[in-house]
mmCIF file of N, CA and C in Angstrom:
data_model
loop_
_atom_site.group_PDB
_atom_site.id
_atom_site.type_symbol
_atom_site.label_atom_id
_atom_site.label_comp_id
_atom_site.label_asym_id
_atom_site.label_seq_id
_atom_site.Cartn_x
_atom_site.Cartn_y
_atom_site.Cartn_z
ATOM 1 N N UNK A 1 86.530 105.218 98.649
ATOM 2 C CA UNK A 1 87.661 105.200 97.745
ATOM 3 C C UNK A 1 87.119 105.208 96.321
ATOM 4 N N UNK A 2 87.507 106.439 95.436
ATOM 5 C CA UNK A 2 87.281 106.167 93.897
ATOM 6 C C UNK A 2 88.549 105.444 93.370
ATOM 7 N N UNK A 3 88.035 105.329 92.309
ATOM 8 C CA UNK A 3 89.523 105.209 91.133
ATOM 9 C C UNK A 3 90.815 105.705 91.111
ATOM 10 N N UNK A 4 90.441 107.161 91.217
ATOM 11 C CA UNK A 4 91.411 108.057 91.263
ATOM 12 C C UNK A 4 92.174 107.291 92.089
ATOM 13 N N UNK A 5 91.988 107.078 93.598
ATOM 14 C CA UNK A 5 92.877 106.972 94.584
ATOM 15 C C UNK A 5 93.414 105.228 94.377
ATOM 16 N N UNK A 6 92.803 104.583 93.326
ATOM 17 C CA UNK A 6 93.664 103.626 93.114
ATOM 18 C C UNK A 6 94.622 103.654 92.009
ATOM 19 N N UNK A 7 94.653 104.383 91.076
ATOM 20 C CA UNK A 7 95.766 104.822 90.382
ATOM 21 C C UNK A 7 97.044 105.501 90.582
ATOM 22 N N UNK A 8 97.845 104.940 90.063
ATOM 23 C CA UNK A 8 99.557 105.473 90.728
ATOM 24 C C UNK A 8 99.926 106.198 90.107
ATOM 25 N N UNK A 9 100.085 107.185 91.370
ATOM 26 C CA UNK A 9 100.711 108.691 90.735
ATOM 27 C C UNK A 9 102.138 108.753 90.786
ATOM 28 N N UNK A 10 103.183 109.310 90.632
ATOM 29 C CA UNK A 10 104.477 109.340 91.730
ATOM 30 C C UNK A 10 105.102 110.868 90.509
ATOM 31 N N UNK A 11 106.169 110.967 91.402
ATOM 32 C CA UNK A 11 106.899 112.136 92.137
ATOM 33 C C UNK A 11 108.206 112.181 92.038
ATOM 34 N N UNK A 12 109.058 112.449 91.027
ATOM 35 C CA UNK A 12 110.641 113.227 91.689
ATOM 36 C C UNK A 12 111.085 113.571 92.217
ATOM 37 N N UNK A 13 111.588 113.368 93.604
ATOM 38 C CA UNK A 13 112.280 113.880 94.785
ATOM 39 C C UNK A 13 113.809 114.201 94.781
ATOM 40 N N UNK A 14 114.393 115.376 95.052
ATOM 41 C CA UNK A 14 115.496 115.420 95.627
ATOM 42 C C UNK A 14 115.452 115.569 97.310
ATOM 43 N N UNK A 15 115.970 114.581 97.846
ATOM 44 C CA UNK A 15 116.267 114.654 99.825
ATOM 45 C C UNK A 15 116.837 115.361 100.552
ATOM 46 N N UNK A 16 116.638 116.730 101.449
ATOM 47 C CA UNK A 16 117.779 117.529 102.281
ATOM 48 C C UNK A 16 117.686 117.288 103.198
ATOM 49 N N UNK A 17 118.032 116.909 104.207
ATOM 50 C CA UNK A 17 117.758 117.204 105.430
ATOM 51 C C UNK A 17 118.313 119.066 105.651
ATOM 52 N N UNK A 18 117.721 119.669 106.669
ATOM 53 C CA UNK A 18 117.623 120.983 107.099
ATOM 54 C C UNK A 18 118.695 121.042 107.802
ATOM 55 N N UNK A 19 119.695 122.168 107.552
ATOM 56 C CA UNK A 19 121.047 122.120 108.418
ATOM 57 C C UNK A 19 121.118 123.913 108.432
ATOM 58 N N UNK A 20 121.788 124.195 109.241
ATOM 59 C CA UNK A 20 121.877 125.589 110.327
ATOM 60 C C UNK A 20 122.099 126.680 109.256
ATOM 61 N N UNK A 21 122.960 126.534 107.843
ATOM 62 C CA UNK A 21 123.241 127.580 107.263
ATOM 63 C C UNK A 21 121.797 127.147 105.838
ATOM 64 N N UNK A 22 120.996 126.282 105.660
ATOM 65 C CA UNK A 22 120.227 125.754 104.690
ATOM 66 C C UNK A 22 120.359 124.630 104.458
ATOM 67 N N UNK A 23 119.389 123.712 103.325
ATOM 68 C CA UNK A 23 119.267 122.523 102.875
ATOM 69 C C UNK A 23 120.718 121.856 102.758
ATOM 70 N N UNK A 24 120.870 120.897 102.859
ATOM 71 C CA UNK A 24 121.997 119.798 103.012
ATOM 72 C C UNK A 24 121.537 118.512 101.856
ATOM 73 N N UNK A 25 122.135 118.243 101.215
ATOM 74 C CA UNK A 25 122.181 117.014 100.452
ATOM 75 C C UNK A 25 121.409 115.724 101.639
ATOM 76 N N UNK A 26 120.472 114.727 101.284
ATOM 77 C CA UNK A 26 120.451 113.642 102.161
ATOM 78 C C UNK A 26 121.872 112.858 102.170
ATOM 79 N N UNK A 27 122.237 112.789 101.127
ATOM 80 C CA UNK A 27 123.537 111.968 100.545
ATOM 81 C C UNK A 27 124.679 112.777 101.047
ATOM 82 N N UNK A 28 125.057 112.525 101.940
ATOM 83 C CA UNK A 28 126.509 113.895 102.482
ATOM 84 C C UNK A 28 127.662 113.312 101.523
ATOM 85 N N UNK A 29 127.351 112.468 101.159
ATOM 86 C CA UNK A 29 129.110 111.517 100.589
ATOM 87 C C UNK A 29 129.181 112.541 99.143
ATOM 88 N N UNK A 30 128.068 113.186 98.556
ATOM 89 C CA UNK A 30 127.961 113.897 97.341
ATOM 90 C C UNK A 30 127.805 114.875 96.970
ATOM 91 N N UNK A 31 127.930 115.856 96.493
ATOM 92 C CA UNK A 31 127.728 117.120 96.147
ATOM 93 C C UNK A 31 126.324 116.980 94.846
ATOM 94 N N UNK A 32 126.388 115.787 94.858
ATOM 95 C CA UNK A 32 125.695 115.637 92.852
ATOM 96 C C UNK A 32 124.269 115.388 93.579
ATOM 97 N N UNK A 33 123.025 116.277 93.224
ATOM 98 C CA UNK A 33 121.777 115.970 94.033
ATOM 99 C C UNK A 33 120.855 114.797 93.487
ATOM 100 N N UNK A 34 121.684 114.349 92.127
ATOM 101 C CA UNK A 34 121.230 112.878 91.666
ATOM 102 C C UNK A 34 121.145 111.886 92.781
ATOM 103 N N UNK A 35 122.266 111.833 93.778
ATOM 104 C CA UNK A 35 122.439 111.277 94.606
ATOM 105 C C UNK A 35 121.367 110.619 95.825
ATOM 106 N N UNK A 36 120.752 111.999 95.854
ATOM 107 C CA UNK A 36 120.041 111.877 96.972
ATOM 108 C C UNK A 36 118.307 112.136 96.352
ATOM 109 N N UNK A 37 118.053 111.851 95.137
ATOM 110 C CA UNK A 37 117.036 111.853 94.425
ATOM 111 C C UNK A 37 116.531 110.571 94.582
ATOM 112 N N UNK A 38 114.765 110.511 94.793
ATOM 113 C CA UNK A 38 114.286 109.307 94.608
ATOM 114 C C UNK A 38 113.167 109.559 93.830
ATOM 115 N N UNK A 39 112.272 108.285 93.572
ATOM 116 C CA UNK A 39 110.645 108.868 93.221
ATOM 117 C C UNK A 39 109.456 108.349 94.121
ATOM 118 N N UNK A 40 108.629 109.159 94.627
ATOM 119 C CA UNK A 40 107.486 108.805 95.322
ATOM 120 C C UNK A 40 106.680 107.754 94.946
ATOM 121 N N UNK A 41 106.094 106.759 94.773
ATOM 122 C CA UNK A 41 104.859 106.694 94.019
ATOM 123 C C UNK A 41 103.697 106.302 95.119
ATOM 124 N N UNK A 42 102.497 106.655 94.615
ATOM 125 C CA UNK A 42 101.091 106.914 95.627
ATOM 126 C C UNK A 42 100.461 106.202 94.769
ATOM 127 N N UNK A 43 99.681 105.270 95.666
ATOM 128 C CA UNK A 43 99.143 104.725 97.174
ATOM 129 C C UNK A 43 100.491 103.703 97.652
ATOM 130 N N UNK A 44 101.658 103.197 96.864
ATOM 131 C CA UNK A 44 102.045 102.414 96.768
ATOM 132 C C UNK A 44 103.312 102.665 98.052
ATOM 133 N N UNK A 45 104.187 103.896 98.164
ATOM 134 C CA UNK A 45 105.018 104.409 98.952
ATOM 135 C C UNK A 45 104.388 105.980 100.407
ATOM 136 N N UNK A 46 103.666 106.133 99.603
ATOM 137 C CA UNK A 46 103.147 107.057 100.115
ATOM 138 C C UNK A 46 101.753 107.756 99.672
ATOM 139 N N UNK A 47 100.974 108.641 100.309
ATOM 140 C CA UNK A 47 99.576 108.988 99.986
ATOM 141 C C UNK A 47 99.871 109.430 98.914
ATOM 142 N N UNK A 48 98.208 109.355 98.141
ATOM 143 C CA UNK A 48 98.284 110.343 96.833
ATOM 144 C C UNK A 48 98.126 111.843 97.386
ATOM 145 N N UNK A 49 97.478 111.891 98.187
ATOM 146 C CA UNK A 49 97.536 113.833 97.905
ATOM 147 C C UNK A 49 99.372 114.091 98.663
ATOM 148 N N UNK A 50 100.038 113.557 99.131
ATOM 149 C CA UNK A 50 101.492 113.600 98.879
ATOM 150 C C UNK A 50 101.990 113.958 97.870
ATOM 151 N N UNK A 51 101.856 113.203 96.660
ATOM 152 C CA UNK A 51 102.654 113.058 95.488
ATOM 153 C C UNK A 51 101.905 114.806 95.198
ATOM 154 N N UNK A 52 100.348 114.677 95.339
ATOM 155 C CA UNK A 52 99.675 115.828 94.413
ATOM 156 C C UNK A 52 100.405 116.915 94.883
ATOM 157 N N UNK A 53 100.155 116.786 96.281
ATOM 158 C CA UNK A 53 100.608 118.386 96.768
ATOM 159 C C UNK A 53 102.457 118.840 96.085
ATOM 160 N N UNK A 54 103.256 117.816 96.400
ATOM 161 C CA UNK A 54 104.295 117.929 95.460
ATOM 162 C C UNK A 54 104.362 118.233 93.787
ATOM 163 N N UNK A 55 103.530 117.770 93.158
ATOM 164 C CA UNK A 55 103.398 117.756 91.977
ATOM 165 C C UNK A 55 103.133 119.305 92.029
ATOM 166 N N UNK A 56 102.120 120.106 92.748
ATOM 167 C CA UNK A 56 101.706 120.891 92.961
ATOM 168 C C UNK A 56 102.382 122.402 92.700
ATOM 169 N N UNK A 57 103.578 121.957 93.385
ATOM 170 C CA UNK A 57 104.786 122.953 93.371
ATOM 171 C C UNK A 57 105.921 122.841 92.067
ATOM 172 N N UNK A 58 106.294 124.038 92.497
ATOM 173 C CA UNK A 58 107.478 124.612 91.145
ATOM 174 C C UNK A 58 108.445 123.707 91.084
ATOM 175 N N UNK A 59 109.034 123.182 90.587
ATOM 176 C CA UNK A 59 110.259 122.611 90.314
ATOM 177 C C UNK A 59 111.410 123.898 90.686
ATOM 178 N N UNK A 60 112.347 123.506 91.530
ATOM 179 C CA UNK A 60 113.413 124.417 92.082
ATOM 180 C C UNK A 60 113.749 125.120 91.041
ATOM 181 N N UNK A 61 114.331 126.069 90.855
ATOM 182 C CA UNK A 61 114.960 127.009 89.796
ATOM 183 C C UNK A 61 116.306 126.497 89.289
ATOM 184 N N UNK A 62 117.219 126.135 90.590
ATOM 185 C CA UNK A 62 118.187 125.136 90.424
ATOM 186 C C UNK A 62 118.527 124.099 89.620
ATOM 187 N N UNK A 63 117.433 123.012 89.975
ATOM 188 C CA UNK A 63 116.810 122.267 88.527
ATOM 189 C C UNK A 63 116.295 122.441 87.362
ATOM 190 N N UNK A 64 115.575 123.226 87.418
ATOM 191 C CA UNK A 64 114.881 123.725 86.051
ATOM 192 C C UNK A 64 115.748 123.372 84.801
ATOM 193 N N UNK A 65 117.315 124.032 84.651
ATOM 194 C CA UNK A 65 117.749 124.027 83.321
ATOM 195 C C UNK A 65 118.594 122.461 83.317
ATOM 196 N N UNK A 66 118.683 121.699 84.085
ATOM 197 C CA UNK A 66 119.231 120.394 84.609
ATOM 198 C C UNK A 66 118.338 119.075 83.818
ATOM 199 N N UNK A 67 118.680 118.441 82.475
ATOM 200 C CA UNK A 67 117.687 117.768 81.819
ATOM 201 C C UNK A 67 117.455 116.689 82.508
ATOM 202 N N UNK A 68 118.412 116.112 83.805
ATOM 203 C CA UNK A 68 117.981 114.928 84.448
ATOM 204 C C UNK A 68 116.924 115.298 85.554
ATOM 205 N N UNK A 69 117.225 116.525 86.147
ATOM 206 C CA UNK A 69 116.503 116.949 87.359
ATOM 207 C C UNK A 69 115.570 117.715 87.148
ATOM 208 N N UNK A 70 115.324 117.947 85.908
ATOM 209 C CA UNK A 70 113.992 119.261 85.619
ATOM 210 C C UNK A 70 112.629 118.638 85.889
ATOM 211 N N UNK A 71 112.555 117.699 86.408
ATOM 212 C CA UNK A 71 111.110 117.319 86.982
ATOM 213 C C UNK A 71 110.896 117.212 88.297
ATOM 214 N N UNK A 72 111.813 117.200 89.238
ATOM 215 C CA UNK A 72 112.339 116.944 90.292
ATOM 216 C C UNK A 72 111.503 118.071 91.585
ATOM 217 N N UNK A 73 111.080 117.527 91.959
ATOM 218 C CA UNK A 73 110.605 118.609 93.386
ATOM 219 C C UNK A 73 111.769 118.645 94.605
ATOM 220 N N UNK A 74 111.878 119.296 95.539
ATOM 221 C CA UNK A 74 113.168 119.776 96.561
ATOM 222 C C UNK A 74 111.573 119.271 97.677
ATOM 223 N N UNK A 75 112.636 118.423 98.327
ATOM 224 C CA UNK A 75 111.858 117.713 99.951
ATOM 225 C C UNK A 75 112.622 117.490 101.644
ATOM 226 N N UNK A 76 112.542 118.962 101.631
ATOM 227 C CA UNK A 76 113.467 118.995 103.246
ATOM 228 C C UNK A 76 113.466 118.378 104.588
ATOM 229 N N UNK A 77 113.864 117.535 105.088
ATOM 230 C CA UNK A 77 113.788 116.843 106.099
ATOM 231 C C UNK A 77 114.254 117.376 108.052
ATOM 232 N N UNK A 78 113.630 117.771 108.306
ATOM 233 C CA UNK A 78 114.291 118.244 110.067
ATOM 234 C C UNK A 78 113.758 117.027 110.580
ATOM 235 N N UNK A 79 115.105 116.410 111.161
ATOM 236 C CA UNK A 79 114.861 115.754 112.483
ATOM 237 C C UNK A 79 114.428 114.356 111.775
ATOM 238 N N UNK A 80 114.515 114.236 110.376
ATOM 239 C CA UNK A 80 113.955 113.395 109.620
ATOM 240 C C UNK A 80 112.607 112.983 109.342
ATOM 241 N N UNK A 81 111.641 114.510 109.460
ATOM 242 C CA UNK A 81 110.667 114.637 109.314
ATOM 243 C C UNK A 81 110.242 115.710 108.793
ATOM 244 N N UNK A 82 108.942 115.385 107.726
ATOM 245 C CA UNK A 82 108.617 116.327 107.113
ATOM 246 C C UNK A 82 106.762 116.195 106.906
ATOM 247 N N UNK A 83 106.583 117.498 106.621
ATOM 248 C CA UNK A 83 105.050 117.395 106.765
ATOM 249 C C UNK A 83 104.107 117.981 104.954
ATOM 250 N N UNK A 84 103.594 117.238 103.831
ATOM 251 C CA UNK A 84 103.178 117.399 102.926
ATOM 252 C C UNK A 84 102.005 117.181 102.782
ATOM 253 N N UNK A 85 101.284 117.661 102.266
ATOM 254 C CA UNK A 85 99.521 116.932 101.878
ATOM 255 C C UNK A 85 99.273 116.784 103.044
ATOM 256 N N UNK A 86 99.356 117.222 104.296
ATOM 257 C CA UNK A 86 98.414 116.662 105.238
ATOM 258 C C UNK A 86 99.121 115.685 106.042
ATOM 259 N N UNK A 87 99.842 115.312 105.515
ATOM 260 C CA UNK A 87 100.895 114.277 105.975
ATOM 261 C C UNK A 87 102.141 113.914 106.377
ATOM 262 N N UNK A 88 102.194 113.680 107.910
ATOM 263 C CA UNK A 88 103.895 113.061 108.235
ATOM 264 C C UNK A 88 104.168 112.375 107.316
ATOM 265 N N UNK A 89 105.730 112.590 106.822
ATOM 266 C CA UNK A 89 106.451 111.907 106.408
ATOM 267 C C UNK A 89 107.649 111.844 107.195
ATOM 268 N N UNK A 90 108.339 110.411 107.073
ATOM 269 C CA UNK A 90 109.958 110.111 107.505
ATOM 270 C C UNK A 90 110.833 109.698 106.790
ATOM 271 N N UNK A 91 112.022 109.891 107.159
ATOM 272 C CA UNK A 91 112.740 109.191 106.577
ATOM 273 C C UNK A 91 113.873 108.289 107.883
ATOM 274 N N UNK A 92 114.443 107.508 106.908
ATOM 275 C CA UNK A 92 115.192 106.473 107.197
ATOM 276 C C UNK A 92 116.260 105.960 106.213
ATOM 277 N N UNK A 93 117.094 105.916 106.842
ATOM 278 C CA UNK A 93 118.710 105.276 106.177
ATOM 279 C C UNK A 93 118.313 104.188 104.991
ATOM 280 N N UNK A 94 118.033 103.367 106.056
ATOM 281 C CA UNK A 94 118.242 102.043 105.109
ATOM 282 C C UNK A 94 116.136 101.995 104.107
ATOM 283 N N UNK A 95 115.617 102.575 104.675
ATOM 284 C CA UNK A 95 113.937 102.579 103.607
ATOM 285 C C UNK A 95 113.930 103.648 103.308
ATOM 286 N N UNK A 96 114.175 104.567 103.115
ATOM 287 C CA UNK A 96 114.404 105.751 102.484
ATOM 288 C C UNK A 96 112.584 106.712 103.366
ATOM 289 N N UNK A 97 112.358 106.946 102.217
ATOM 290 C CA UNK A 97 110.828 107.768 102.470
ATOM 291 C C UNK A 97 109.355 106.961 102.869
ATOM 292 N N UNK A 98 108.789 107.270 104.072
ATOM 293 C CA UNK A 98 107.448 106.807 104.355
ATOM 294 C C UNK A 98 106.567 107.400 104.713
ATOM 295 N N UNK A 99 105.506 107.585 105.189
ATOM 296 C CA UNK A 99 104.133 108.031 105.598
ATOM 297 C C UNK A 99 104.279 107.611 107.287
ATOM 298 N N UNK A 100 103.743 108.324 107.895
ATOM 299 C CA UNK A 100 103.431 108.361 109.009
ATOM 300 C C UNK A 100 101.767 108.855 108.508
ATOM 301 N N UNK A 101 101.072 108.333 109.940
ATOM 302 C CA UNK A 101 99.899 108.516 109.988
ATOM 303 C C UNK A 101 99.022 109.714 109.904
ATOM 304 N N UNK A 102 98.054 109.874 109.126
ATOM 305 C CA UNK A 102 97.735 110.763 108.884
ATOM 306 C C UNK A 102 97.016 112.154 110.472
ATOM 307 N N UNK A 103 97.575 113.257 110.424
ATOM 308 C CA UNK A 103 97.394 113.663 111.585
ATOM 309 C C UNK A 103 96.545 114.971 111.386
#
């Protein structure tokens, strides 16, 4: 372990779960994707090369001109699972986003 990996990175998330016609709000009660927005932070919620590999990517186009959401990365969920950096992730109702073991 260096430094690096003890310093906290984190991440803008908006939550979809994956639905038959495209992405779905995590938050169904909302249309507003504030809603279903969280933030990562690494080592603390989840790995750092998580956050990196997110960081990594474009900010949705959607967001882009959105001054609350223009930092925001898009994080799709099937089955309430998703795979980033190398890494399972889950989700859950009531804890929102976690790490599953690295596979």
């Amino acid at each position: 372990m260096n430094d690096d990996d003890l310093a906290e990175l984190s991440v803008r998330v908006v939550l979809y779960r994956a639905g038959p016609d495209g992405p779905l709000l995590m938050c169904p009660q909302s249309a507003d994707p504030r809603e279903s927005a969280t933030v990562l932070v690494a080592p603390v919620n989840v790995p750092t090369a998580v956050v990196r590999a997110l960081l990594g990517i474009d900010v949705p186009t959607e967001f882009a001109d959105d001054p609350w959401l223009n930092h925001h990365r898009a994080l799709v969920f099937t089955d309430d699972r998703c795979r980033v950096g190398g890494h399972d992730l889950g989700y859950h109702e009531k804890f929102g986003v976690y790490a599953s073991e690295e596979t």
